[in-house]
Amino acid sequence: MQARALRSRRDFLKVSALATGGMLVAVTIPGIGRRAIAASTDAPFAPNAFIRLTPDGTVTVVVGYSEMGQGVLTAVPMLVAEELDADWSRVRFEQAPSDPVYKNPLFGIQATGGSTTVRASWQPMREAGATARAMLIAAAARRWGVSPQECHTVAGRVVHADGRSLAYGELATDAAHEPVPTQVALKDPRQFRILGQSLDRLDTPLKIDGSGRFGIDVRVPGGYTAVLARPPVPGAKPRHWNAAHAKSLPGVKAIVEVPGGIAAVADGYWNAKKARDALDVQWDLGANTAYSSDGIRRTFLALAQGSGTVARQDGDAAAALHGPTATKHLDAVYEVPYLAHACMEPMNATASVTADGIDVWGSVQAPGAIQQALAAAFHLKPDQIRVTTTLLGGGFGRRFGLDYVFDAAFVSKAVGAPVHVMYPREDDMHAQFYRPAALLRFDAALGRDGMPVALRMNTVCASIAKAAHMPLHDGIDSFAVEGLTACPYRIPNLRIEWSESEPPYSVWFWRSVGHSQNIFFVEGIVDELAVAAGKDPYEYRRDLLGGAPRYRGVLELAAEKAGWSKPPAPGRHRGIAVGESFGSYVAEVAEVSVGPDGAVKVHRVVCAVDCGRVVNPRIVERQMESAIVYGLSAALYGRITIEHGRVQQSNFNDYPVVRIDEMPQVEVVILPSTENPGGVGEPGLPPLAPAVVNAIYAATGKRLRSLPIDTGALRRA
Amino acid sequence: MYTLHVNGKTHSVEVTPDTPLLWVLRDTLNMTGTKFGCGEALCGACTVHLDGVPVRSCSIPVSAAAGKHVTTIEAVGATAAGRAVQKAWLALDVPQCGYCQSGQIMSAAALLARKPAPTDADIDAAMAGNICRCGTYNQIRAAIKDAAADLGHGG
Ligand code: FES
Ligand code: FES
C-alpha cells in the first residue's frame, strides 16, 4: 500500500457518530459537472456525499449524482466499498436528498453530466472509504489492546493476526470517536477486488417492477397538473386565448399566464392537456416566421466560405495549401442538422412555492444550478430552494435545461399550490434545446507521398456556451470546436476556425456535445484523404497517429477485433473511425450493407475503448453500446427542421429512432489501462456516424457528407 | 363511472369517457409504474395487458377498458411469464435509465405467454413497438431468450 497525504481534510471530509449508533462520513467532491464551481479552499465545509455505517453492518452510500442510466448509483458505492474493504452484499445506495430528514439543502453546486461522475469521485470517495477503514481498525485495536499494525480487514471485518475478528457493524459506533487520520493508504490497484468487477447494478430491482420513482411519478398532496400552450415560433407572444371555455372543462382549476406560456391547471394530465388544447391561443408570431432550415443553411454556407475566429493554428495552412509540396487538393462541405434529445421520459417537474421557499422534485441534471437560478428569479436565498432528484428517464444533457423547472415554479406561484408541469411529447420536441446544426468547409492538400500537407476547417454553428451563460475563451466557444481542435493526426499545417451564427433556435448540450458533429467531420475528411492517397483508411489513420498512442491503441484493437485484414461477409462493407472525448478514446468499426433501394443496414459494430481504469466493465460496455444506438438513431434518422419559423417534427412518427429490429450486433472491447478514469456515458457516440458513413463509401463509392444518411442518394437506378 | 379490474382489484372511477387508461392508472389510481412516453401509441412505454393482450394504454379510452381485466407492471410478476421475464431482466442487468422497462417487460411477458419459444423474428415483431432511448435492445433480446429457456424448464 502507498501512503498518500490528503488535501486539507477540513475542507473535504468529516466523520461523526450517528445518533442511533454507527458512523457517518461526510465528503466533499469538488467540481461535480461541467457547470460546477469548484469548492474554494476557504469555503465552509459543504459535503455532497455521505457514507453511513450502521451497527447492523449495512454500508449506505448516499449518492448526490443524477442516475440517468449510466450506473452512478452502483459505480460510486463501488469506489467506497473497495477502499473500505466492505462486504459488497451489505452495500446500499441512497439518492440524496430524497428523504424528508434532508430538509436542509446538503448540496452546494451539484450537477451530473459531461461524463464526470467517476472522474470527480475517483479520489475523494476512495479516500473516504480508506479513512473509515482506518478508523474501524483503530477501534478494533483499542478494544483488543493491540497495535493497529497487527490488524487487517477482509470483506466487512477487522481481523487480528491471531485470527480473532470483529464485524464493521460492531465497531462502527466506537470508530466514529477515533481521531480522523491525516494520512490514509490507498490500495495498489493490483489488490482491487471490487473495482474492475462487473458487479450487478444496485438499482436494477427498482427498474423491473415499476417501483422506481422518476420525476413523472412525483405526487405531492394537494397538487395539480399543468400543461402549457407555448409559443409556436421563438419570440411569439400570446394575443388572445379562450380562458373561459378552457376553465369550464372538467377538472380544470385555473388558466394562468406565466413566462413560459399559458398554463392549463387541472386535476390530472388528461384534463390539463384537453384544457390546454381548448385554449385556442392566437399568437403574434413576430419576425421569426421568416426562418427555415434552407435559409439557415444558406447563411451557414456563406459564412463557411469566409473565415472565422481561429481556434487552433499549426504552421501556415493558407500558404501550405498552395505551396510547392501540395500535389493534390480536396475541398468540400460537411453538415449536420439540429437534433432533439427525445429522452424517454418527457420533460416534467413538480414545484411548490410557499412563503418560506421553493421545493422542487424531479428528474434534473443540475440541482445546484436550479437553486441558483430560482433564487435569483424569485428573490430568495439559494438555501430556500430545496431540490429532490428522482431517477431520470434519460438525460443526455437535456436535463441541464431549467425551462420545465421554471414553468413548474411560476405556475405553482400563480395558483398557490404544488404543481406538476408536464410536457406532452410534442412540447418536449418543440422546446428548442437542440444539438446545434453545423456546417463545416474544409480545404486539404496532400503531398507526393499521399500524406496531408495542410488542412483548413471552418465550422459554422451557434454557441452552446452562450446559451448556457458560460464564458467564451479568446472568442471561442470550446463546445463549438471540441473534437476539431483535438485533431490528433500528424498534419504539419492545420488551421481550425469557428464562425458563429445564431438563429433563434436555442442550442444545448446533447450527448457528447460538440464531439457529436466534429468527430463526424474530421473522421469523414480523413477517410477522404486516405481514398485520395490510395491508402487503406485504417492504415492511413494508423500512420498519422504515430504521436498519439492512446488513439492508436484503440484503433488497432478495433481493427483487430473486427477482422479488418480479412474481407467481410459478401455484401457487407466496413468503415472505421476514432475519437477522444471526456478523457476516453474510442474506435469503432461498422459493418453495413446497402440495398438496391439505398436502404442502409448496420449489421455489426465493434467498439474498442480506452477509458483509463475501469470501475465496472459491464457498465462501461453497456454505456458504449447505449451511445452507439443513440448515435445510430441520429445518423439514420435524426433531424429537426424549421419551416416558416416552426419546428416540423413532433413525435416518434416524424422523429424516428432505432428500434429492436434495426439493432446491430455490438461488441465492446476494453483496452486495459492504468490511466485515471475517463468518462463513459458519451465517448461511444462520436465515432459511430463516421464509421457508418465510411462503410457506406466502401459499399457504394458515394461519399455522404451530411446527416442523417440520405438513402435516396444511395439508390441504384 | 367506470368499473375497472386492475391486478385483481376492482375500482370504480369517475373520469370522462375519453380519458386514456394510462391516465386513469397513473393519476386516478396512483399506480405510476406504467409510463408515459408519447401519447400516440408510438413508443410502448405505457404497455399493459387488457384481458391478457398487450395494449398501449395511452391510446385506449377508459370506456373501452371498462369491465375488462387490466394487468400492469406492478402485478405482472404474479404470472409465470412475467416472473420469468423479471428474473431474466435482473440476471442480465437489462435496464439503464429504466424508464422504458415497464413497457418492455409487459410486451415481453405477453409474447412469452403466447409463444413460449419465440424466434428472433417473433421478438422483433412483438418488441418493435417499444422504444428504448438507452439502447438496451440486445440485452432485451437475450433476456427474452433466457426467460423462454427458464419457462421451458418447467418454471
Ligand atoms: S405512451 Fe403509449 S405508446 Fe407511447
Ligand atoms: S432503459 Fe432508458 S429508455 Fe430504455
mmCIF file of C-alpha atoms in Angstrom, chain A residues 68-69 200-201 204-205 207-210 212 214 216-217 219 250 268-270 274 341-342 344-346 392-394 396 422-426 618 622-623 625-626 629-630 633 651-653 657-661 663-664 666, chain B residues 16 18-20 23 26-27 30 32-33 35-40 42-43 45 73-74 86 89-102 105 123-124 127-135 137-141:
data_model
loop_
_atom_site.group_PDB
_atom_site.id
_atom_site.type_symbol
_atom_site.label_atom_id
_atom_site.label_comp_id
_atom_site.label_asym_id
_atom_site.label_seq_id
_atom_site.Cartn_x
_atom_site.Cartn_y
_atom_site.Cartn_z
ATOM 1 C CA MET A 68 -29.991 8.522 -15.798
ATOM 2 C CA GLY A 69 -28.915 5.075 -16.859
ATOM 3 C CA ASP A 200 -24.662 -6.175 -10.764
ATOM 4 C CA ARG A 201 -26.209 -2.741 -10.697
ATOM 5 C CA THR A 204 -31.936 -2.844 -11.229
ATOM 6 C CA PRO A 205 -34.563 -4.220 -8.792
ATOM 7 C CA LYS A 207 -36.398 -0.797 -12.568
ATOM 8 C CA ILE A 208 -38.142 -4.078 -13.271
ATOM 9 C CA ASP A 209 -41.283 -3.858 -11.157
ATOM 10 C CA GLY A 210 -42.467 -0.290 -11.604
ATOM 11 C CA GLY A 212 -38.545 3.182 -9.195
ATOM 12 C CA PHE A 214 -38.966 9.097 -11.748
ATOM 13 C CA ILE A 216 -43.080 11.994 -13.643
ATOM 14 C CA ASP A 217 -44.100 9.817 -10.673
ATOM 15 C CA ARG A 219 -47.128 13.089 -6.281
ATOM 16 C CA PRO A 250 -63.956 19.006 -16.364
ATOM 17 C CA GLY A 268 -54.520 15.388 -13.786
ATOM 18 C CA TYR A 269 -52.643 15.244 -17.070
ATOM 19 C CA TRP A 270 -55.543 14.380 -19.334
ATOM 20 C CA LYS A 274 -57.535 18.905 -23.050
ATOM 21 C CA HIS A 341 -32.712 14.583 -27.221
ATOM 22 C CA ALA A 342 -36.043 12.761 -27.126
ATOM 23 C CA MET A 344 -37.785 8.536 -22.958
ATOM 24 C CA GLU A 345 -39.294 10.472 -20.047
ATOM 25 C CA PRO A 346 -40.687 13.735 -21.434
ATOM 26 C CA LEU A 392 -34.087 10.316 -14.584
ATOM 27 C CA GLY A 393 -35.770 8.752 -17.597
ATOM 28 C CA GLY A 394 -32.781 9.675 -19.728
ATOM 29 C CA PHE A 396 -28.286 13.160 -22.442
ATOM 30 C CA MET A 422 -45.856 18.049 -17.890
ATOM 31 C CA TYR A 423 -44.597 18.348 -21.434
ATOM 32 C CA PRO A 424 -46.560 16.241 -23.900
ATOM 33 C CA ARG A 425 -44.039 14.601 -26.261
ATOM 34 C CA GLU A 426 -44.789 17.273 -28.851
ATOM 35 C CA ARG A 618 -20.114 -4.257 -17.749
ATOM 36 C CA ARG A 622 -23.329 -1.028 -21.819
ATOM 37 C CA GLN A 623 -22.614 2.690 -21.946
ATOM 38 C CA GLU A 625 -23.469 0.238 -26.669
ATOM 39 C CA SER A 626 -26.012 2.783 -25.477
ATOM 40 C CA VAL A 629 -27.518 3.137 -30.521
ATOM 41 C CA TYR A 630 -28.137 6.805 -29.737
ATOM 42 C CA SER A 633 -30.579 6.888 -34.418
ATOM 43 C CA ASN A 651 -43.264 12.844 -32.009
ATOM 44 C CA PHE A 652 -41.623 9.486 -32.772
ATOM 45 C CA ASN A 653 -43.550 9.217 -36.060
ATOM 46 C CA VAL A 657 -35.323 6.326 -33.539
ATOM 47 C CA VAL A 658 -33.704 2.918 -33.853
ATOM 48 C CA ARG A 659 -35.891 0.045 -32.690
ATOM 49 C CA ILE A 660 -35.043 -3.537 -31.760
ATOM 50 C CA ASP A 661 -35.463 -4.847 -35.324
ATOM 51 C CA MET A 663 -30.320 -3.131 -33.769
ATOM 52 C CA PRO A 664 -26.828 -4.179 -34.851
ATOM 53 C CA VAL A 666 -22.381 -4.744 -30.809
ATOM 54 C CA THR B 16 -64.595 11.490 -18.702
ATOM 55 C CA ASP B 18 -62.246 9.694 -23.438
ATOM 56 C CA THR B 19 -59.684 9.563 -20.620
ATOM 57 C CA PRO B 20 -56.970 7.089 -21.676
ATOM 58 C CA TRP B 23 -54.053 8.409 -17.025
ATOM 59 C CA ARG B 26 -51.359 6.983 -13.162
ATOM 60 C CA ASP B 27 -53.454 9.914 -11.978
ATOM 61 C CA ASN B 30 -51.911 6.480 -8.438
ATOM 62 C CA THR B 32 -47.181 5.061 -11.520
ATOM 63 C CA GLY B 33 -45.279 2.006 -12.749
ATOM 64 C CA LYS B 35 -45.080 5.134 -18.026
ATOM 65 C CA PHE B 36 -45.946 7.904 -20.465
ATOM 66 C CA GLY B 37 -43.669 8.389 -23.459
ATOM 67 C CA CYS B 38 -45.559 9.667 -26.479
ATOM 68 C CA GLY B 39 -49.322 9.521 -26.014
ATOM 69 C CA GLU B 40 -49.738 8.297 -29.588
ATOM 70 C CA LEU B 42 -45.627 5.116 -30.894
ATOM 71 C CA CYS B 43 -43.251 4.140 -28.075
ATOM 72 C CA ALA B 45 -43.773 2.853 -22.583
ATOM 73 C CA ILE B 73 -46.087 -3.895 -14.271
ATOM 74 C CA GLU B 74 -46.904 -3.797 -10.563
ATOM 75 C CA GLN B 86 -38.357 -10.119 -14.474
ATOM 76 C CA TRP B 89 -34.064 -8.907 -16.651
ATOM 77 C CA LEU B 90 -32.468 -8.907 -13.208
ATOM 78 C CA ALA B 91 -29.924 -11.582 -14.064
ATOM 79 C CA LEU B 92 -28.763 -9.763 -17.206
ATOM 80 C CA ASP B 93 -28.999 -6.305 -15.620
ATOM 81 C CA VAL B 94 -31.018 -5.084 -18.610
ATOM 82 C CA PRO B 95 -32.199 -1.609 -17.542
ATOM 83 C CA GLN B 96 -30.185 1.562 -17.886
ATOM 84 C CA CYS B 97 -32.311 4.604 -17.047
ATOM 85 C CA GLY B 98 -35.156 2.130 -16.634
ATOM 86 C CA TYR B 99 -37.920 4.376 -17.895
ATOM 87 C CA CYS B 100 -38.966 2.224 -20.851
ATOM 88 C CA GLN B 101 -38.584 -1.044 -18.986
ATOM 89 C CA SER B 102 -42.113 -1.382 -17.594
ATOM 90 C CA ILE B 105 -41.338 -6.198 -19.674
ATOM 91 C CA ILE B 123 -39.116 -10.989 -30.838
ATOM 92 C CA ASP B 124 -38.722 -8.278 -33.476
ATOM 93 C CA MET B 127 -40.935 -5.724 -29.344
ATOM 94 C CA ALA B 128 -40.523 -3.248 -32.229
ATOM 95 C CA GLY B 129 -43.281 -1.087 -30.756
ATOM 96 C CA ASN B 130 -41.204 -0.480 -27.627
ATOM 97 C CA ILE B 131 -38.574 2.237 -27.899
ATOM 98 C CA CYS B 132 -35.553 2.299 -25.590
ATOM 99 C CA ARG B 133 -33.546 5.514 -25.897
ATOM 100 C CA CYS B 134 -30.802 3.978 -23.762
ATOM 101 C CA GLY B 135 -30.392 1.265 -26.391
ATOM 102 C CA TYR B 137 -32.243 -3.836 -27.215
ATOM 103 C CA ASN B 138 -29.578 -6.538 -27.365
ATOM 104 C CA GLN B 139 -29.938 -7.200 -23.640
ATOM 105 C CA ILE B 140 -33.729 -7.294 -24.023
ATOM 106 C CA ARG B 141 -33.438 -9.898 -26.759
#
